[in-house]
Short mmCIF file of C-alpha atoms in Angstrom, two decimals:
data_model
loop_
_atom_site.label_atom_id
_atom_site.label_comp_id
_atom_site.label_asym_id
_atom_site.label_seq_id
_atom_site.Cartn_x
_atom_site.Cartn_y
_atom_site.Cartn_z
CA MET Q 1 6.41 13.43 14.94
CA PHE Q 2 4.11 12.83 17.89
CA ARG Q 3 3.08 15.55 20.30
CA LYS Q 4 3.92 13.69 23.49
CA ASN Q 5 0.87 13.82 25.73
CA LYS Q 6 0.81 11.42 28.63
CA LYS Q 7 -2.82 12.18 29.55
CA LEU Q 8 -4.65 8.87 29.33
CA ASP Q 9 -7.99 10.60 28.74
CA GLN Q 10 -6.86 12.25 25.49
CA ARG Q 11 -8.76 9.92 23.10
CA LYS Q 12 -7.34 11.60 19.99
CA CYS Q 13 -5.11 9.89 17.41
CA GLU Q 14 -1.60 11.41 17.33
CA ILE Q 15 -1.10 10.54 13.64
CA CYS Q 16 -4.25 11.93 12.02
CA TRP Q 17 -5.50 13.99 15.01
CA THR Q 18 -9.11 12.85 14.71
CA GLU Q 19 -11.37 11.92 17.60
CA GLY Q 20 -12.27 8.30 18.19
CA LYS Q 21 -15.61 7.29 16.72
CA ALA Q 22 -17.70 4.20 16.15
CA GLY Q 23 -15.64 1.67 14.21
CA ASN Q 24 -12.45 3.71 14.62
CA VAL Q 25 -11.48 3.36 18.28
CA VAL Q 26 -8.42 5.23 19.54
CA GLN Q 27 -6.13 3.14 21.70
CA TYR Q 28 -3.07 3.95 23.79
CA LEU Q 29 0.23 2.27 22.76
CA GLU Q 30 2.25 1.79 25.92
CA ARG Q 31 5.50 1.06 24.07
CA ASN Q 32 5.52 4.54 22.49
CA GLN Q 33 3.21 6.38 24.91
CA VAL Q 34 1.01 7.64 22.08
CA TRP Q 35 -2.64 7.40 21.05
CA VAL Q 36 -3.32 5.78 17.66
CA CYS Q 37 -6.70 5.09 16.03
CA ALA Q 38 -7.69 1.78 14.47
CA GLU Q 39 -7.64 3.26 10.95
CA CYS Q 40 -4.04 4.47 11.28
CA LEU Q 41 -3.01 1.14 12.82
CA ASP Q 42 -4.42 -0.52 9.72
CA ILE Q 43 -2.43 1.78 7.40
CA PHE Q 44 0.88 2.15 9.29
CA ASP Q 45 2.87 -0.90 10.29
CA GLU Q 46 4.49 -1.21 13.73
CA ALA Q 47 7.95 -0.28 12.43
CA SER Q 48 6.61 2.96 10.91
CA ILE Q 49 4.98 3.98 14.18
CA ASP Q 50 8.21 3.20 16.04
CA ARG Q 51 10.19 5.44 13.67
CA MET Q 52 7.70 8.28 14.00
CA ALA Q 53 7.74 8.01 17.79
CA GLU Q 54 11.54 8.20 17.88
CA THR Q 55 11.62 11.72 16.40
CA ASP Q 56 11.71 14.76 18.64
CA SER Q 57 8.42 16.46 19.43
CA PRO Q 58 8.09 19.35 16.95
CA LYS Q 59 6.88 22.78 17.87
CA GLU Q 60 3.28 23.63 16.98
CA GLU Q 61 4.24 25.82 14.02
CA GLN Q 62 6.42 23.01 12.60
CA LEU Q 63 3.54 20.60 12.18
CA THR Q 64 3.40 20.94 8.41
CA TRP Q 65 4.14 18.31 5.80
CA GLN Q 66 7.25 19.07 3.82
CA HIS Q 67 7.58 17.28 0.49
CA PRO Q 68 10.77 15.16 0.62
CA GLN Q 69 11.90 16.63 -2.69
CA ASN Q 70 15.55 17.07 -3.64
CA PRO Q 71 17.20 16.39 -0.27
CA LYS Q 72 20.65 17.88 0.13
CA PRO Q 73 23.15 15.01 -0.18
CA LYS Q 74 25.84 14.60 2.48
CA THR Q 75 28.16 13.21 -0.19
CA LYS Q 76 28.44 13.79 -3.92
CA TYR Q 77 25.32 12.40 -5.55
CA VAL Q 78 25.83 9.51 -7.96
CA ALA Q 79 22.79 8.69 -10.08
CA PRO Q 80 21.71 5.05 -9.98
CA VAL Q 81 22.69 3.00 -13.01
CA ARG Q 82 19.30 2.88 -14.68
CA SER Q 83 17.89 3.73 -18.07
CA CYS Q 84 15.16 5.87 -16.51
CA ALA Q 85 14.55 8.29 -13.66
CA HIS Q 86 11.12 9.24 -12.36
CA ASN Q 87 10.75 12.49 -10.47
CA ARG Q 88 7.11 13.50 -11.06
CA THR Q 89 7.09 11.99 -14.56
CA PRO Q 90 3.71 12.87 -16.14
CA PHE Q 91 1.37 10.11 -17.26
CA SER Q 92 -2.06 10.76 -18.75
CA PHE Q 93 -5.15 8.65 -19.31
CA ASN Q 94 -8.68 9.76 -20.13
CA GLU Q 95 -8.65 13.46 -19.16
CA HIS Q 96 -6.34 12.97 -16.17
CA THR Q 97 -2.61 13.61 -15.70
CA ILE Q 98 -0.76 12.05 -12.76
CA TYR Q 99 2.87 12.58 -11.73
CA LEU Q 100 4.80 9.41 -10.93
CA SER Q 101 7.95 9.24 -8.82
CA GLY Q 102 10.57 7.01 -7.26
CA SER Q 103 12.03 8.07 -3.92
CA SER Q 104 15.46 7.00 -5.22
CA ASP Q 105 15.16 9.63 -8.00
CA ARG Q 106 14.40 12.69 -5.86
CA GLN Q 107 17.74 14.31 -6.74
CA THR Q 108 17.14 14.09 -10.49
CA PRO Q 109 15.47 16.93 -12.45
CA VAL Q 110 11.82 17.50 -11.54
CA GLN Q 111 9.46 16.81 -14.42
CA GLY Q 112 6.18 18.05 -12.96
CA PRO Q 113 4.58 20.54 -10.54
CA ASP Q 114 4.36 20.29 -6.76
CA PRO Q 115 1.57 17.93 -5.71
CA THR Q 116 -1.46 19.05 -3.73
CA VAL Q 117 -2.31 15.42 -2.88
CA ALA Q 118 -0.04 12.39 -2.85
CA ILE Q 119 -0.15 8.61 -2.52
CA TYR Q 120 3.06 6.99 -1.33
CA LEU Q 121 3.58 3.25 -1.45
CA ASP Q 122 6.87 2.95 0.44
CA VAL Q 123 8.06 4.11 3.86
CA THR Q 124 11.02 5.98 2.28
CA TRP Q 125 8.59 8.83 1.53
CA LEU Q 126 7.75 9.40 5.19
CA LYS Q 127 10.44 12.01 5.75
CA GLY Q 128 8.18 14.95 6.60
CA LYS Q 129 5.19 15.31 8.90
CA VAL Q 130 2.33 13.16 7.62
CA LEU Q 131 -0.75 14.92 8.95
CA SER Q 132 -3.44 13.00 7.07
CA ASN Q 133 -4.04 9.66 5.45
CA GLY Q 134 -6.74 7.33 4.22
CA GLY Q 135 -9.26 10.09 3.52
CA MET Q 136 -9.16 11.59 7.02
CA LYS Q 137 -9.55 15.29 7.76
CA LYS Q 138 -6.53 17.53 7.29
CA PRO Q 139 -5.59 21.09 8.30
CA GLU Q 140 -6.75 23.76 5.86
CA GLY Q 141 -4.24 24.37 3.09
CA GLU Q 142 -2.01 21.37 3.84
CA PRO Q 143 -1.27 18.65 1.26
CA HIS Q 144 -3.28 15.47 1.78
CA ILE Q 145 -1.16 12.33 1.86
CA VAL Q 146 -2.13 8.67 1.78
CA TYR Q 147 0.51 6.13 2.81
CA LEU Q 148 -0.22 2.56 1.69
CA ASN Q 149 2.05 -0.13 3.13
CA TRP Q 150 2.78 -2.10 -0.06
CA PRO Q 151 5.69 -4.63 -0.15
CA ASP Q 152 8.20 -4.29 -2.99
CA TYR Q 153 7.31 -6.59 -5.92
CA GLY Q 154 4.26 -7.64 -3.90
CA VAL Q 155 0.58 -6.80 -3.71
CA VAL Q 156 -2.07 -5.40 -1.38
CA GLU Q 157 -5.67 -6.40 -0.74
CA VAL Q 158 -7.82 -5.79 -3.81
CA GLN Q 159 -10.47 -3.96 -1.76
CA ARG Q 160 -7.87 -1.54 -0.42
CA LEU Q 161 -6.50 -0.87 -3.90
CA MET Q 162 -10.03 -0.19 -5.14
CA CYS Q 163 -10.82 2.16 -2.26
CA ILE Q 164 -7.67 4.29 -2.60
CA ALA Q 165 -7.80 4.29 -6.41
CA ARG Q 166 -11.33 5.69 -6.21
CA TRP Q 167 -10.17 8.31 -3.71
CA ALA Q 168 -7.34 9.31 -6.07
CA LEU Q 169 -9.77 9.70 -8.97
CA GLU Q 170 -12.02 11.89 -6.79
CA GLN Q 171 -9.05 14.15 -6.04
CA LEU Q 172 -8.26 14.49 -9.74
CA GLU Q 173 -11.89 15.31 -10.49
CA ALA Q 174 -11.71 18.01 -7.80
CA GLY Q 175 -8.76 19.63 -9.62
CA HIS Q 176 -5.89 18.43 -7.41
CA THR Q 177 -2.37 17.65 -8.63
CA LEU Q 178 -1.61 14.03 -7.70
CA GLU Q 179 1.78 12.42 -7.13
CA VAL Q 180 2.14 8.64 -6.77
CA GLY Q 181 5.46 7.15 -5.71
CA CYS Q 182 7.31 4.08 -4.46
CA VAL Q 183 11.12 3.51 -4.50
CA GLY Q 184 11.83 3.10 -8.21
CA GLY Q 185 8.51 4.33 -9.57
CA HIS Q 186 7.95 1.06 -11.41
CA GLY Q 187 6.23 -1.93 -9.81
CA ARG Q 188 3.97 -0.54 -7.12
CA THR Q 189 3.54 2.87 -8.74
CA GLY Q 190 2.78 1.38 -12.16
CA THR Q 191 0.37 -1.15 -10.65
CA PHE Q 192 -1.47 1.51 -8.67
CA VAL Q 193 -1.94 3.77 -11.70
CA ALA Q 194 -3.02 0.82 -13.82
CA GLY Q 195 -5.48 0.04 -11.01
CA MET Q 196 -6.89 3.56 -11.31
CA MET Q 197 -7.40 2.90 -15.02
CA VAL Q 198 -9.12 -0.43 -14.33
CA VAL Q 199 -11.51 1.34 -11.93
CA THR Q 200 -12.49 3.68 -14.78
CA GLY Q 201 -13.21 0.76 -17.13
CA PHE Q 202 -9.90 -0.28 -18.73
CA HIS Q 203 -9.18 -3.99 -19.16
CA PRO Q 204 -6.04 -4.93 -17.12
CA ASP Q 205 -4.07 -5.93 -20.24
CA ASP Q 206 -4.87 -2.59 -21.89
CA ALA Q 207 -4.04 -0.64 -18.73
CA ILE Q 208 -0.66 -2.37 -18.32
CA LYS Q 209 0.18 -1.85 -22.01
CA GLU Q 210 -0.76 1.84 -21.78
CA VAL Q 211 1.37 2.43 -18.66
CA ARG Q 212 4.37 0.59 -20.09
CA THR Q 213 4.11 2.34 -23.47
CA ASN Q 214 3.43 5.91 -22.37
CA TYR Q 215 5.18 5.96 -18.97
CA CYS Q 216 7.91 3.33 -18.54
CA PRO Q 217 8.48 -0.19 -19.97
CA ASN Q 218 9.51 -1.33 -16.46
CA ALA Q 219 6.11 -0.50 -14.93
CA VAL Q 220 4.22 -3.37 -13.21
CA GLU Q 221 7.13 -5.61 -12.27
CA SER Q 222 5.70 -8.95 -11.16
CA LYS Q 223 3.14 -11.59 -12.06
CA PRO Q 224 1.37 -11.16 -8.68
CA GLN Q 225 0.90 -7.46 -9.53
CA GLU Q 226 -0.60 -8.38 -12.92
CA LYS Q 227 -2.88 -10.88 -11.15
CA LEU Q 228 -3.95 -8.18 -8.66
CA LEU Q 229 -5.12 -5.99 -11.55
CA GLN Q 230 -7.11 -8.92 -12.98
CA GLU Q 231 -8.73 -9.47 -9.56
CA LEU Q 232 -9.57 -5.76 -9.39
CA TYR Q 233 -11.19 -5.96 -12.84
CA GLU Q 234 -13.32 -8.91 -11.74
CA GLN Q 235 -14.23 -7.13 -8.51
CA MET Q 236 -15.33 -4.05 -10.43
CA ASP Q 237 -17.60 -6.27 -12.54
CA LYS Q 238 -19.23 -7.55 -9.35
CA VAL Q 239 -19.67 -4.01 -8.01
CA GLU Q 240 -21.29 -2.87 -11.25
CA ALA Q 241 -23.58 -5.91 -11.30
CA THR Q 242 -24.88 -5.17 -7.79
CA THR Q 243 -25.55 -1.51 -8.58
CA LYS Q 244 -27.67 -2.22 -11.68
#
């Protein structure tokens, strides 16, 4: 996905295409011959950058993000043996509706509209051209995508969850259509949405119960993910205490 530019004075990140600034220095990666800023290095792991660098350099007019929806199978598609499938399954809390997906379900019937912003929690979603992430600037009219490197059944830093959950809520308030997805649409996706609810004031137990009842009983798959939501709740209490 990178525009190969060997000029060592470029000083512009080839993932988000923003200039280097204080606290977000752009550095040159010799192994891939690309410029990457500190913020993108924090979001994308080394393997993801390697995969992006391996793709052919696209033409200028091809630098648009294509939603990896309903890929054409090379063989006859066989649905996974599961009791549920999540392809933009709607879930609502407060006045918000979010569309939740699993990348393994992209060939099942679509249950919601095309997203205008998206948060993807697994590298399987990085099939198109990711032009923006982490709240960075994006080209006019293009979808805004955040990729959060979140291990399956695992957790992320509570501060990062809080930051991106707040960003997601801001997008909903602005009228955007939000998609959140991992592989199955259960553990990481359910935990992230429950985290959004906790940020708005829900107790973790209530948020988990709401997601499992009104979205999918398999949401929030592990004890560490439940503990992360409790830590987020406690962190929000500290934030509120310091702002009073």
